[in-house]
mmCIF file of C-alpha atoms in Angstrom:
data_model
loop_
_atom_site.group_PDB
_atom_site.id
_atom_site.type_symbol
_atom_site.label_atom_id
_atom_site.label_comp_id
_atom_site.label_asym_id
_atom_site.label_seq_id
_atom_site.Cartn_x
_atom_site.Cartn_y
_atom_site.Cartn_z
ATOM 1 C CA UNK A 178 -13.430 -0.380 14.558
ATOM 2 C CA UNK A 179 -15.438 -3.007 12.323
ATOM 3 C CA UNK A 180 -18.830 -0.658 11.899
ATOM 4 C CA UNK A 181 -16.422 2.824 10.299
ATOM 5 C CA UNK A 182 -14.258 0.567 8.332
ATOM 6 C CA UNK A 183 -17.121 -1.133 6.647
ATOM 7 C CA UNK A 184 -18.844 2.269 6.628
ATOM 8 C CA UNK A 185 -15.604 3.946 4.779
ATOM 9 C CA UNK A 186 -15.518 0.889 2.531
ATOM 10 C CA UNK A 187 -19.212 1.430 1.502
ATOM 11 C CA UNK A 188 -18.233 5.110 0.846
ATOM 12 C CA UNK A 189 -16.064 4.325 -1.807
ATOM 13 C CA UNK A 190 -17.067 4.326 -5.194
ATOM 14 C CA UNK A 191 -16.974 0.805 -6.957
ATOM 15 C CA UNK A 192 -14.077 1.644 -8.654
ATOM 16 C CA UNK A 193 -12.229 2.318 -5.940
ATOM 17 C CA UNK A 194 -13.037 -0.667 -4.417
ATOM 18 C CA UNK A 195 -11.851 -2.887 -7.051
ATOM 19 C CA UNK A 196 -8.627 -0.821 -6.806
ATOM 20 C CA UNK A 197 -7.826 -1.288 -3.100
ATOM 21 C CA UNK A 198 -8.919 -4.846 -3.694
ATOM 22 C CA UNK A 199 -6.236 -5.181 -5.640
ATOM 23 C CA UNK A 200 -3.474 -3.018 -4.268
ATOM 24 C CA UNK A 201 -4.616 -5.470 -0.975
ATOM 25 C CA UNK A 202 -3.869 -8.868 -2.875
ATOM 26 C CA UNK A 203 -0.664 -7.439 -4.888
ATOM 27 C CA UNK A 204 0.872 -6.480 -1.505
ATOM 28 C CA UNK A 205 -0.220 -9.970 0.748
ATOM 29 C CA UNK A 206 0.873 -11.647 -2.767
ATOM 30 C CA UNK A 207 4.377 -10.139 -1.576
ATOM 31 C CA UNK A 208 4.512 -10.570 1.690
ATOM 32 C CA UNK A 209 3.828 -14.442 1.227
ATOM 33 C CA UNK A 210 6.596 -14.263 -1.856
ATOM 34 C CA UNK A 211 9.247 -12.694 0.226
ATOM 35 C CA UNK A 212 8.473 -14.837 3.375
ATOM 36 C CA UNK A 213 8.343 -18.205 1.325
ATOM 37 C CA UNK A 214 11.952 -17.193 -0.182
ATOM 38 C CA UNK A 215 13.439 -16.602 3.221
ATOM 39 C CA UNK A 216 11.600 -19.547 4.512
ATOM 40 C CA UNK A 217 13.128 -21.635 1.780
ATOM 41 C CA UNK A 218 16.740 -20.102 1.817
ATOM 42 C CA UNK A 219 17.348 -18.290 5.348
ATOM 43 C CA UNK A 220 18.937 -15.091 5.180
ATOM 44 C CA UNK A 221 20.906 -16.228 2.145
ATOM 45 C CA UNK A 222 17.540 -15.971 0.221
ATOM 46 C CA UNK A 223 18.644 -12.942 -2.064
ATOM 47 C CA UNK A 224 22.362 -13.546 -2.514
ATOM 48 C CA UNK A 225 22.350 -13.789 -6.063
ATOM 49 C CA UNK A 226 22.063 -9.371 -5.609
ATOM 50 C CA UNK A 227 23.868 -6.598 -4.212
ATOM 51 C CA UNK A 228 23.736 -6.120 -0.877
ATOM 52 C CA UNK A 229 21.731 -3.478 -0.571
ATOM 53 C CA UNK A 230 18.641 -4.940 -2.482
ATOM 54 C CA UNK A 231 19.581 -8.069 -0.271
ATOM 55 C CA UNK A 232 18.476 -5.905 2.687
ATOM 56 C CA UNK A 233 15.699 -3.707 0.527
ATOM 57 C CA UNK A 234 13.927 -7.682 -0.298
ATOM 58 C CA UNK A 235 13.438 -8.847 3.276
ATOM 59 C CA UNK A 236 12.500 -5.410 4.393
ATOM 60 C CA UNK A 237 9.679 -5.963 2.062
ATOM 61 C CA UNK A 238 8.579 -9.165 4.586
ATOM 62 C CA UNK A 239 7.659 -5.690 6.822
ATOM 63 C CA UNK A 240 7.046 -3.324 4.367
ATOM 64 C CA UNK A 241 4.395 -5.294 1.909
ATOM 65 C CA UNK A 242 1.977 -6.259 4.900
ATOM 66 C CA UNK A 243 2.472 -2.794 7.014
ATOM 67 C CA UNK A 244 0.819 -1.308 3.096
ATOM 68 C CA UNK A 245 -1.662 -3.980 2.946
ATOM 69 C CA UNK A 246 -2.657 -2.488 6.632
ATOM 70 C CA UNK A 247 -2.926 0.647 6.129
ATOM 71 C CA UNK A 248 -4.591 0.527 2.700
ATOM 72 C CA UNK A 249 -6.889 -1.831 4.227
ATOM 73 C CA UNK A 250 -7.661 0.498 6.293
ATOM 74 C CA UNK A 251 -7.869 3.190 3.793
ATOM 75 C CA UNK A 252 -5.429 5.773 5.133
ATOM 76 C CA UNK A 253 -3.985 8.219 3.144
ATOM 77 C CA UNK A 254 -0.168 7.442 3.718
ATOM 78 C CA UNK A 255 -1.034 3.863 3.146
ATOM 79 C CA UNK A 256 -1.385 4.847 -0.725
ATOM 80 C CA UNK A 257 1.434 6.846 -0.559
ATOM 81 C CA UNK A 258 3.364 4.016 0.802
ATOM 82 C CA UNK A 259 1.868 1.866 -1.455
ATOM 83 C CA UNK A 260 3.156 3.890 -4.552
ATOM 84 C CA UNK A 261 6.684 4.613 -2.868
ATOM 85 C CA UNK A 262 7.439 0.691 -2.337
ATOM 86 C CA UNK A 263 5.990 -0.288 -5.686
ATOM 87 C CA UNK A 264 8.302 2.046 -7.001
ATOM 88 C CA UNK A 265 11.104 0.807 -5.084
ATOM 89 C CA UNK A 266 10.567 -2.667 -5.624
ATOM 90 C CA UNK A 267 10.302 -2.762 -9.342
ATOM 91 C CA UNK A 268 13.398 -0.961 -9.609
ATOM 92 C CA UNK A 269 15.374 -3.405 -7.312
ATOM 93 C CA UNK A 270 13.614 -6.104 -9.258
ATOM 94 C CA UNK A 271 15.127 -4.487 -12.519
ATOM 95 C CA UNK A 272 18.371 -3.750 -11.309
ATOM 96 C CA UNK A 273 18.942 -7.109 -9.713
ATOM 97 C CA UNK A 274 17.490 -9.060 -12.659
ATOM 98 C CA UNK A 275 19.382 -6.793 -15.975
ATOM 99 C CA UNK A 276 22.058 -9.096 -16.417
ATOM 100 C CA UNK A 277 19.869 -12.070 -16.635
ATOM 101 C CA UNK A 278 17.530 -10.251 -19.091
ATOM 102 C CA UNK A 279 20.590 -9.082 -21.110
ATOM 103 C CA UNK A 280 21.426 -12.610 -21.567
ATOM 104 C CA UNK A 281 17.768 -14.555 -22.218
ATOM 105 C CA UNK A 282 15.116 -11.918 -23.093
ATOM 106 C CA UNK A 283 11.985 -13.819 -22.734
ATOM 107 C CA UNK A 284 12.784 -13.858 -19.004
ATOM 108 C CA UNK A 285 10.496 -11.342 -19.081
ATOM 109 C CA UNK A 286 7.621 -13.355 -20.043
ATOM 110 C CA UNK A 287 7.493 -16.031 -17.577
ATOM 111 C CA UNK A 288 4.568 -15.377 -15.252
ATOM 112 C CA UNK A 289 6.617 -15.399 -12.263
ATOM 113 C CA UNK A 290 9.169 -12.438 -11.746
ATOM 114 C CA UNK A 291 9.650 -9.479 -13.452
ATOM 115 C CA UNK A 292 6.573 -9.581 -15.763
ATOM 116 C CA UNK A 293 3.666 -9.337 -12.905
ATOM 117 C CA UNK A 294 5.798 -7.106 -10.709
ATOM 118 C CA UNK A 295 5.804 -4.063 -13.618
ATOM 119 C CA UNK A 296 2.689 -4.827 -14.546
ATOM 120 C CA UNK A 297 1.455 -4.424 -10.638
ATOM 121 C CA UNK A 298 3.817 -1.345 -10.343
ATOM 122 C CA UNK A 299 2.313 0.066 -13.242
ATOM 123 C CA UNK A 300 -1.127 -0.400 -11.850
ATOM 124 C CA UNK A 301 -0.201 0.799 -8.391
ATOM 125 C CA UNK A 302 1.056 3.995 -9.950
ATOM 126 C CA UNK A 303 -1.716 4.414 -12.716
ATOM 127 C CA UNK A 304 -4.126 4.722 -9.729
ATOM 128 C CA UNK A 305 -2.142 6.432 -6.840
ATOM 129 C CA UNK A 306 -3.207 9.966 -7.754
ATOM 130 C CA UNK A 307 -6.814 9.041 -8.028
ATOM 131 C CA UNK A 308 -7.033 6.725 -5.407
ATOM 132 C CA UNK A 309 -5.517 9.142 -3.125
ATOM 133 C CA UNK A 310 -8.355 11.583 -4.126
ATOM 134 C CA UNK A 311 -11.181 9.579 -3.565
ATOM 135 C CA UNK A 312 -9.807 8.338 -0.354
ATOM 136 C CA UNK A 313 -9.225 12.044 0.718
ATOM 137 C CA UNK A 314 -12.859 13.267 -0.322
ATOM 138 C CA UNK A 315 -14.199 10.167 1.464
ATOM 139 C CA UNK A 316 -12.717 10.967 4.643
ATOM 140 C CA UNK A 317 -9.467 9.309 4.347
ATOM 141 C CA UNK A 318 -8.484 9.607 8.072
ATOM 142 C CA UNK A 319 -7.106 7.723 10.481
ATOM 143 C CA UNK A 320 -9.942 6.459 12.137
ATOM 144 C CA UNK A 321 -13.249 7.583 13.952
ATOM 145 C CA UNK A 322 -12.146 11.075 15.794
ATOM 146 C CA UNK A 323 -13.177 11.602 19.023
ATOM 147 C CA UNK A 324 -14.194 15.241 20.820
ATOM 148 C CA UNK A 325 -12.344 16.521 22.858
ATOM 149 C CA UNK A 326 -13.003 16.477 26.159
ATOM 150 C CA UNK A 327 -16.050 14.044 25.854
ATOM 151 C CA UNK A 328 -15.666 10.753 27.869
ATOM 152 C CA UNK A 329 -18.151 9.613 26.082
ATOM 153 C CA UNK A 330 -16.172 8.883 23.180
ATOM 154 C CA UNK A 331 -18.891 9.504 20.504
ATOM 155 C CA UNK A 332 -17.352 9.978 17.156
ATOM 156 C CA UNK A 333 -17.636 12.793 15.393
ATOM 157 C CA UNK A 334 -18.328 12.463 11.725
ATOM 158 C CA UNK A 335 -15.662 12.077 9.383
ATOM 159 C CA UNK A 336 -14.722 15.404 7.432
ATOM 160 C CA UNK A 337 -15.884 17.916 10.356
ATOM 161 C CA UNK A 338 -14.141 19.150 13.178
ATOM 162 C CA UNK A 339 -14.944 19.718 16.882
ATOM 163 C CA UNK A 340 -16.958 23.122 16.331
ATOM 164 C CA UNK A 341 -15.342 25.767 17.630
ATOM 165 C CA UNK A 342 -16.887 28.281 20.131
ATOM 166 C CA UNK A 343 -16.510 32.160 19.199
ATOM 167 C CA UNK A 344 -15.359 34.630 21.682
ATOM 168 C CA UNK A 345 -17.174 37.763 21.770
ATOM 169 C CA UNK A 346 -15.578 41.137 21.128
#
């Protein structure tokens, strides 16, 4: 598994890299966030919010590092679920936080809370579409395919399928 991950890392353009880099440390970032509040507080971490971003917040203690995985790994719905709980998450964080911006407004510029988490979401989003690309014309699968048949298990490269035999007529 090591050698075509590193390989489909090196295929990346440098860009990219810095980008998944990123999306990578934004999403363990959360995962140690979320686990550190219900470490702290138990189940009762979130109560301060509706119940339904109660249960959204410690889904994210599955959610952030199942992304991290699969971007890691540089799968396709990985950056799809990347933007879709970036989304999510910023808008809980809004939500949840509105009437305690309504009443102190530079809330928003302490460096912990909602400040980094729009400014993430913002990146996450600003680079989905591209990211997605690059990942797709860089053989953005889900790992080394094998041919069918083969015991052998030798991969066949990424971007080709097993070739197909033509009947004759």
């Amino acid at each position: 598994m090591g050698f075509w991950l590193r390989k489909r890392w090196g295929g990346q353009p440098v860009w990219a890299r810095w980008v998944l880099a990123a999306y990578l440390t934004g999403f363990l970032e959360g995962t140690c966030a979320h686990l550190l509040d219900l470490a702290r507080r138990g189940p009762h971490a979130y109560a301060s919010f509706p119940l339904p971003l109660q249960v959204f917040f410690m889904s994210l203690v599955v959610l952030d590092p199942l992304t991290a995985v699969l971007v890691g790994l540089l799968r396709r719905n990985g950056i799809r679920l990347a933007g879709g709980v970036t989304v999510l998450d910023v808008c809980a964080n809004w939500i949840g936080n509105w009437p305690w911006v309504q009443d102190d407004p530079s809330r928003l510029l302490r460096p912990v809370g909602l400040l980094p988490i729009t400014l993430f979401g913002l990146f996450v989003i600003a680079f989905l579409v591209p990211l997605h690309l690059t990942v797709t014309r860089t053989g953005g699968r889900s790992g080394p395919r094998w041919r069918r048949g083969d015991d052998s298990r030798v991969p066949v490269p990424l971007g080709r399928s097993t070739p197909r035999i033509r009947q004759g007529r």
